[in-house]
Coordinates of C-alpha atoms and ligand atoms in Angstrom, one line a residue:
M1 CA 4.4 -16.6 12.7
F2 CA 5.7 -16.6 9.1
S3 CA 3.0 -18.5 7.3
Y4 CA 2.1 -15.4 5.2
R5 CA 3.9 -14.9 1.9
H6 CA 2.8 -12.1 -0.4
V7 CA 3.6 -14.0 -3.5
F8 CA 0.4 -16.0 -3.1
H9 CA -1.6 -12.8 -3.4
A10 CA 0.5 -10.6 -5.7
G11 CA -1.5 -8.5 -8.2
N12 CA -4.9 -9.2 -6.5
H13 CA -7.6 -6.6 -6.1
A14 CA -6.2 -5.5 -2.8
D15 CA -2.7 -4.9 -4.4
V16 CA -4.4 -2.9 -7.3
L17 CA -6.1 -0.6 -4.8
K18 CA -3.0 -0.3 -2.6
H19 CA -0.5 0.3 -5.3
M20 CA -2.7 2.6 -7.3
I21 CA -3.2 4.9 -4.3
L22 CA 0.5 4.6 -3.2
L23 CA 1.6 5.8 -6.7
E24 CA -0.9 8.7 -6.7
C25 CA 0.3 9.8 -3.3
I26 CA 3.9 9.7 -4.5
E27 CA 3.1 11.6 -7.6
L28 CA 1.3 14.4 -5.7
L29 CA 4.0 14.7 -3.1
Q30 CA 6.8 14.8 -5.7
Q31 CA 5.2 17.9 -7.2
K32 CA 7.4 19.7 -4.7
A33 CA 11.2 19.4 -5.1
G34 CA 12.0 18.8 -1.4
G35 CA 13.5 15.4 -0.5
L36 CA 11.1 12.7 0.8
M37 CA 11.8 9.8 3.1
F38 CA 9.8 6.7 2.0
L39 CA 9.3 4.0 4.7
D40 CA 7.8 0.7 4.0
S41 CA 7.2 -1.1 7.3
H42 CA 6.1 -4.5 5.7
A43 CA 7.9 -4.7 2.4
G44 CA 7.4 -8.3 1.2
A45 CA 9.7 -9.8 -1.5
G46 CA 9.7 -6.8 -3.8
L47 CA 9.0 -8.3 -7.2
Y48 CA 6.7 -11.2 -8.2
D49 CA 6.6 -13.5 -11.3
L50 CA 2.8 -14.0 -11.9
S51 CA 3.4 -16.6 -14.6
T52 CA 4.9 -19.4 -12.5
G53 CA 5.4 -20.8 -9.0
Y54 CA 3.4 -19.8 -5.9
A55 CA 1.7 -16.8 -7.6
T56 CA -0.2 -19.3 -9.8
V57 CA -1.5 -21.4 -6.9
S58 CA -4.6 -19.4 -6.4
D59 CA -4.1 -17.0 -9.4
E60 CA -5.5 -14.1 -7.4
S61 CA -4.1 -11.7 -10.0
V62 CA -6.6 -13.0 -12.6
E63 CA -9.4 -11.1 -10.7
G64 CA -7.0 -8.2 -10.0
I65 CA -4.4 -6.7 -12.3
F66 CA -5.2 -9.0 -15.3
K67 CA -8.9 -8.1 -15.2
L68 CA -7.9 -4.4 -15.2
L69 CA -5.5 -4.9 -18.1
K70 CA -8.3 -6.2 -20.3
H71 CA -10.0 -2.8 -20.1
E72 CA -9.5 -0.2 -22.8
V73 CA -6.6 2.0 -21.6
S74 CA -7.6 5.2 -23.4
S75 CA -10.9 5.4 -21.5
L76 CA -9.3 5.2 -18.0
P77 CA -8.9 8.1 -15.5
P78 CA -5.2 9.3 -15.1
T79 CA -4.8 7.6 -11.7
I80 CA -5.6 4.1 -13.1
K81 CA -3.7 4.8 -16.3
N82 CA -0.6 5.9 -14.4
Y83 CA -0.7 2.7 -12.3
L84 CA -1.0 0.5 -15.4
D85 CA 1.8 2.4 -17.1
R86 CA 4.0 1.7 -14.1
I87 CA 3.2 -2.0 -14.1
H88 CA 3.8 -2.2 -17.9
S89 CA 7.2 -0.5 -17.4
W90 CA 8.4 -3.6 -15.5
N91 CA 7.5 -5.9 -18.5
N92 CA 9.0 -6.1 -21.9
D93 CA 5.9 -7.2 -23.8
P94 CA 3.5 -4.3 -24.0
K95 CA 0.6 -6.8 -24.6
Q96 CA 1.0 -8.9 -21.5
I97 CA 2.6 -8.8 -18.1
S98 CA 4.3 -11.5 -16.0
V99 CA 6.3 -9.4 -13.6
Y100 CA 4.4 -7.6 -10.9
P101 CA 6.3 -5.0 -8.8
G102 CA 5.5 -4.9 -5.1
S103 CA 5.6 -1.7 -3.0
P104 CA 9.4 -1.7 -2.6
S105 CA 10.0 -1.8 -6.3
L106 CA 7.4 0.9 -7.0
L107 CA 9.0 3.1 -4.3
L108 CA 12.5 2.5 -5.6
E109 CA 11.4 3.3 -9.1
S110 CA 9.9 6.6 -7.9
L111 CA 13.1 7.7 -6.0
R112 CA 14.7 11.0 -7.0
P113 CA 18.3 11.7 -6.0
Q114 CA 17.1 13.8 -3.1
D115 CA 14.7 11.0 -1.7
K116 CA 15.5 8.1 0.7
L117 CA 14.0 4.7 1.1
R118 CA 13.9 2.4 4.2
L119 CA 12.4 -1.1 3.8
F120 CA 11.5 -3.5 6.6
E121 CA 10.9 -7.2 6.1
L122 CA 11.1 -10.0 8.7
H123 CA 10.4 -13.1 6.7
P124 CA 13.5 -15.4 6.7
T125 CA 12.8 -16.4 3.0
D126 CA 11.5 -13.1 1.7
F127 CA 14.1 -10.8 3.3
P128 CA 17.1 -12.2 1.3
I129 CA 15.0 -12.1 -1.9
L130 CA 14.1 -8.5 -1.3
N131 CA 17.6 -7.6 -0.3
D132 CA 19.1 -9.1 -3.5
E133 CA 16.4 -7.5 -5.6
I134 CA 17.0 -4.1 -4.2
K135 CA 20.8 -4.4 -4.6
S136 CA 20.4 -5.3 -8.3
L137 CA 17.9 -2.6 -9.0
N138 CA 19.8 0.2 -7.1
T139 CA 22.2 0.8 -9.9
T140 CA 22.6 4.5 -9.3
K141 CA 23.4 4.1 -5.6
L142 CA 20.4 5.9 -4.2
D143 CA 20.0 6.2 -0.4
I144 CA 18.3 2.9 0.4
Q145 CA 18.4 0.6 3.5
V146 CA 16.8 -2.9 3.6
L147 CA 16.4 -4.0 7.2
M148 CA 15.5 -7.4 8.6
Q149 CA 13.7 -5.8 11.6
D150 CA 10.3 -5.4 13.0
G151 CA 8.7 -2.6 10.9
F152 CA 6.3 -1.6 13.7
S153 CA 9.0 -0.8 16.2
G154 CA 11.7 0.0 13.7
L155 CA 9.9 2.9 12.1
K156 CA 10.5 5.4 14.9
A157 CA 14.3 5.4 14.5
F158 CA 13.8 7.2 11.2
L159 CA 11.2 9.7 12.3
P160 CA 11.1 12.6 11.8
P161 CA 13.1 12.5 8.6
P162 CA 15.7 15.3 8.3
S163 CA 13.8 16.8 5.4
R164 CA 10.6 16.8 7.5
R165 CA 8.8 15.3 4.4
G166 CA 7.9 11.6 4.4
L167 CA 5.5 8.9 3.3
I168 CA 5.1 5.8 5.5
L169 CA 3.4 2.7 4.2
M170 CA 2.1 0.3 6.8
D171 CA 1.0 -2.9 5.1
P172 CA 0.9 -5.9 7.5
S173 CA -0.8 -9.1 6.6
Y174 CA -2.9 -9.2 9.8
E175 CA -2.5 -13.0 9.9
D176 CA -1.1 -12.3 13.4
K177 CA -4.2 -10.7 15.0
S178 CA -2.0 -8.5 17.2
D179 CA -1.2 -6.5 14.0
Y180 CA -4.5 -4.6 14.5
F181 CA -3.2 -3.3 17.8
K182 CA 0.4 -2.9 16.7
V183 CA -0.7 -0.7 13.8
L184 CA -2.3 1.7 16.2
T185 CA 0.6 1.8 18.7
A186 CA 3.2 2.2 15.9
L187 CA 1.1 5.1 14.5
E188 CA 0.7 6.7 17.8
E189 CA 4.5 6.6 18.3
G190 CA 5.1 7.8 14.8
L191 CA 2.7 10.7 15.0
K192 CA 4.3 11.9 18.3
R193 CA 7.6 12.2 16.4
F194 CA 6.4 13.2 13.0
A195 CA 2.8 14.5 13.0
T196 CA 3.0 16.0 9.5
G197 CA 4.0 12.8 7.7
V198 CA 1.8 11.0 5.2
Y199 CA 0.9 7.6 6.7
I200 CA -0.8 5.0 4.5
I201 CA -2.3 2.0 6.2
W202 CA -3.7 -0.9 4.3
Y203 CA -6.4 -3.1 6.0
P204 CA -8.6 -6.1 5.1
C205 CA -12.4 -5.7 5.3
L206 CA -13.3 -8.7 7.3
S207 CA -16.3 -9.5 9.6
R208 CA -14.2 -10.1 12.7
N209 CA -14.4 -7.4 15.4
D210 CA -10.8 -6.1 15.4
A211 CA -11.0 -5.6 11.6
L212 CA -14.4 -3.9 11.7
E213 CA -13.2 -1.6 14.4
L214 CA -9.8 -0.6 12.9
P215 CA -11.0 2.3 10.6
N216 CA -12.9 4.0 13.5
K217 CA -10.0 3.6 15.8
L218 CA -7.8 5.2 13.1
I219 CA -10.3 8.1 12.8
K220 CA -10.2 8.5 16.6
L221 CA -6.4 8.5 16.6
C222 CA -6.6 11.4 14.2
S223 CA -8.7 13.5 16.5
R224 CA -5.8 13.2 19.1
S225 CA -5.8 15.1 22.3
E226 CA -7.3 18.4 23.2
K227 CA -3.8 20.0 23.1
T228 CA -3.1 18.9 19.5
P229 CA -5.0 19.9 16.4
P230 CA -6.9 17.1 14.7
L231 CA -5.2 15.4 11.7
S232 CA -6.8 15.2 8.3
W233 CA -7.6 11.7 7.0
L234 CA -9.0 9.9 4.0
R235 CA -10.5 6.4 3.9
A236 CA -10.9 4.5 0.6
E237 CA -12.4 1.0 0.3
L238 CA -12.9 -1.3 -2.6
R239 CA -15.3 -4.3 -2.5
V240 CA -15.2 -6.7 -5.4
K241 CA -17.3 -9.7 -4.0
D242 CA -20.4 -10.3 -2.1
I243 CA -19.8 -9.7 1.6
N244 CA -21.0 -13.3 2.4
D245 CA -18.7 -14.9 -0.2
D246 CA -16.2 -17.0 1.8
S247 CA -13.8 -17.6 -1.1
G248 CA -11.0 -15.2 0.0
L249 CA -10.8 -11.5 0.7
T250 CA -13.9 -9.7 -0.5
A251 CA -12.8 -6.1 0.2
S252 CA -9.9 -4.0 1.5
G253 CA -9.2 -0.5 2.4
M254 CA -6.6 2.2 2.6
F255 CA -6.5 4.8 5.4
I256 CA -4.4 7.8 4.8
I257 CA -3.4 10.3 7.5
N258 CA -2.5 13.8 6.1
P259 CA -3.5 12.8 2.6
P260 CA -1.9 14.9 -0.1
W261 CA -3.9 17.7 -1.6
K262 CA -6.1 16.5 -4.5
L263 CA -5.9 12.8 -3.6
K264 CA -9.6 12.7 -2.9
E265 CA -10.4 14.4 -6.2
A266 CA -8.3 11.8 -8.0
L267 CA -9.9 8.9 -6.2
N268 CA -13.4 10.2 -6.7
E269 CA -12.7 9.9 -10.4
S270 CA -11.1 6.5 -10.4
L271 CA -12.6 4.4 -7.6
P272 CA -16.1 4.0 -9.0
L273 CA -14.7 2.8 -12.3
L274 CA -12.2 0.5 -10.6
S275 CA -15.0 -1.2 -8.6
D276 CA -17.1 -1.6 -11.8
I277 CA -14.2 -3.2 -13.6
L278 CA -13.1 -5.5 -10.8
A279 CA -16.6 -6.5 -9.6
Q280 CA -17.3 -10.2 -9.4
Q281 CA -20.9 -11.3 -10.2
G282 CA -21.9 -7.6 -10.0
H283 CA -20.8 -7.1 -6.4
G284 CA -18.4 -4.1 -6.8
N285 CA -18.7 -1.0 -4.8
H286 CA -16.5 1.5 -3.1
L287 CA -16.3 3.9 -0.1
L288 CA -14.6 7.2 -0.1
E289 CA -14.8 9.5 2.9
S290 CA -12.6 12.0 4.6
S291 CA -12.2 14.3 7.6
E292 CA -13.5 17.1 5.3
D293 CA -16.9 15.5 4.7
Ligands
SAM1 N1 3.9 -4.1 1.1 C1 4.1 -5.3 0.2 C2 3.6 -4.9 -1.2 O1 2.6 -4.1 -1.3 O2 4.2 -5.4 -2.2 C3 3.4 -6.5 0.7 C4 3.6 -6.8 2.2 S1 2.8 -8.2 2.8 C5 1.2 -7.8 2.9 C6 3.3 -8.2 4.5 C7 4.8 -8.5 4.7 O3 5.2 -8.1 6.1 C8 5.1 -10.0 4.6 O4 6.1 -10.1 3.7 C9 5.6 -10.4 6.0 O5 6.7 -11.3 6.0 C10 6.1 -9.1 6.6 N2 6.1 -8.9 8.0 C11 5.3 -9.5 8.9 N3 5.5 -9.0 10.1 C12 6.4 -8.1 10.0 C13 7.0 -7.2 10.9 N4 6.7 -7.1 12.2 N5 8.0 -6.3 10.4 C14 8.3 -6.3 9.1 N6 7.8 -7.2 8.2 C15 6.8 -8.0 8.7

């Protein structure tokens, strides 16, 4: 069950897409002063050293964050530039990076005193790494809990947040194929309790049926029942390799329920360029669609 460790994939093209969109959502939501609850159902180890150890085994970051870093920063749209600035802020040398922050570190760094953070991680090796990391980073004693619990079933205990404002990141590895089903049931449960939350779901674009069907099932979930109004959604995908390339993940997507206002505008500006920059052998493209189309 625990064969997946995110350190082998840290900083790859899927992380670039995921973390860039996560940061944009946070920035847009924090334009209002009201406190936010951040929930990360599948947190990982928190912080990764890209220069040594497991991260160098397949060096996925070479075609991800490092490829993006080679691009001239002044010519980048704000969403990409902000993401790169945040990655740089974890590294001392402005010319190169070795530390890559995972979603828990990015969320923690974004916390204001009025916000809260709840992190779930089940891996017996990664949980203590994450827990120690968060303890050492949380120097100002912000409201953070790190839980060694199942994120799918654990989420509901925190919904709705007292402030009625929240962002939920659901980022399973899908190595366990039941994750496709669990994402849907956890969301259904979450939406019953907190229909106005911003839910962000990462998914791999694979040719197997359960992966192909997931985005449409998510769209269907947003139309809900006749008694409840439909929820707005946004789907963003980034392809960097030929669909028939079997050397690892070729594309991934982010599905956002109740996307913050102006998110689509920001991604419209950044995704085409991101797919151009990260394309391998000219196979870059992107998809951006929403309930408003
Ligand atoms: N969100 C992280 C990031 O962006 O930096 C990466 C997370 S990684 C894709 C998925 C993580 O979920 C792994 O560390 C895995 O151990 C953990 N995991 C797997 N099943 C879980 C579950 N049911 N509840 C909580 N964590 C789980």
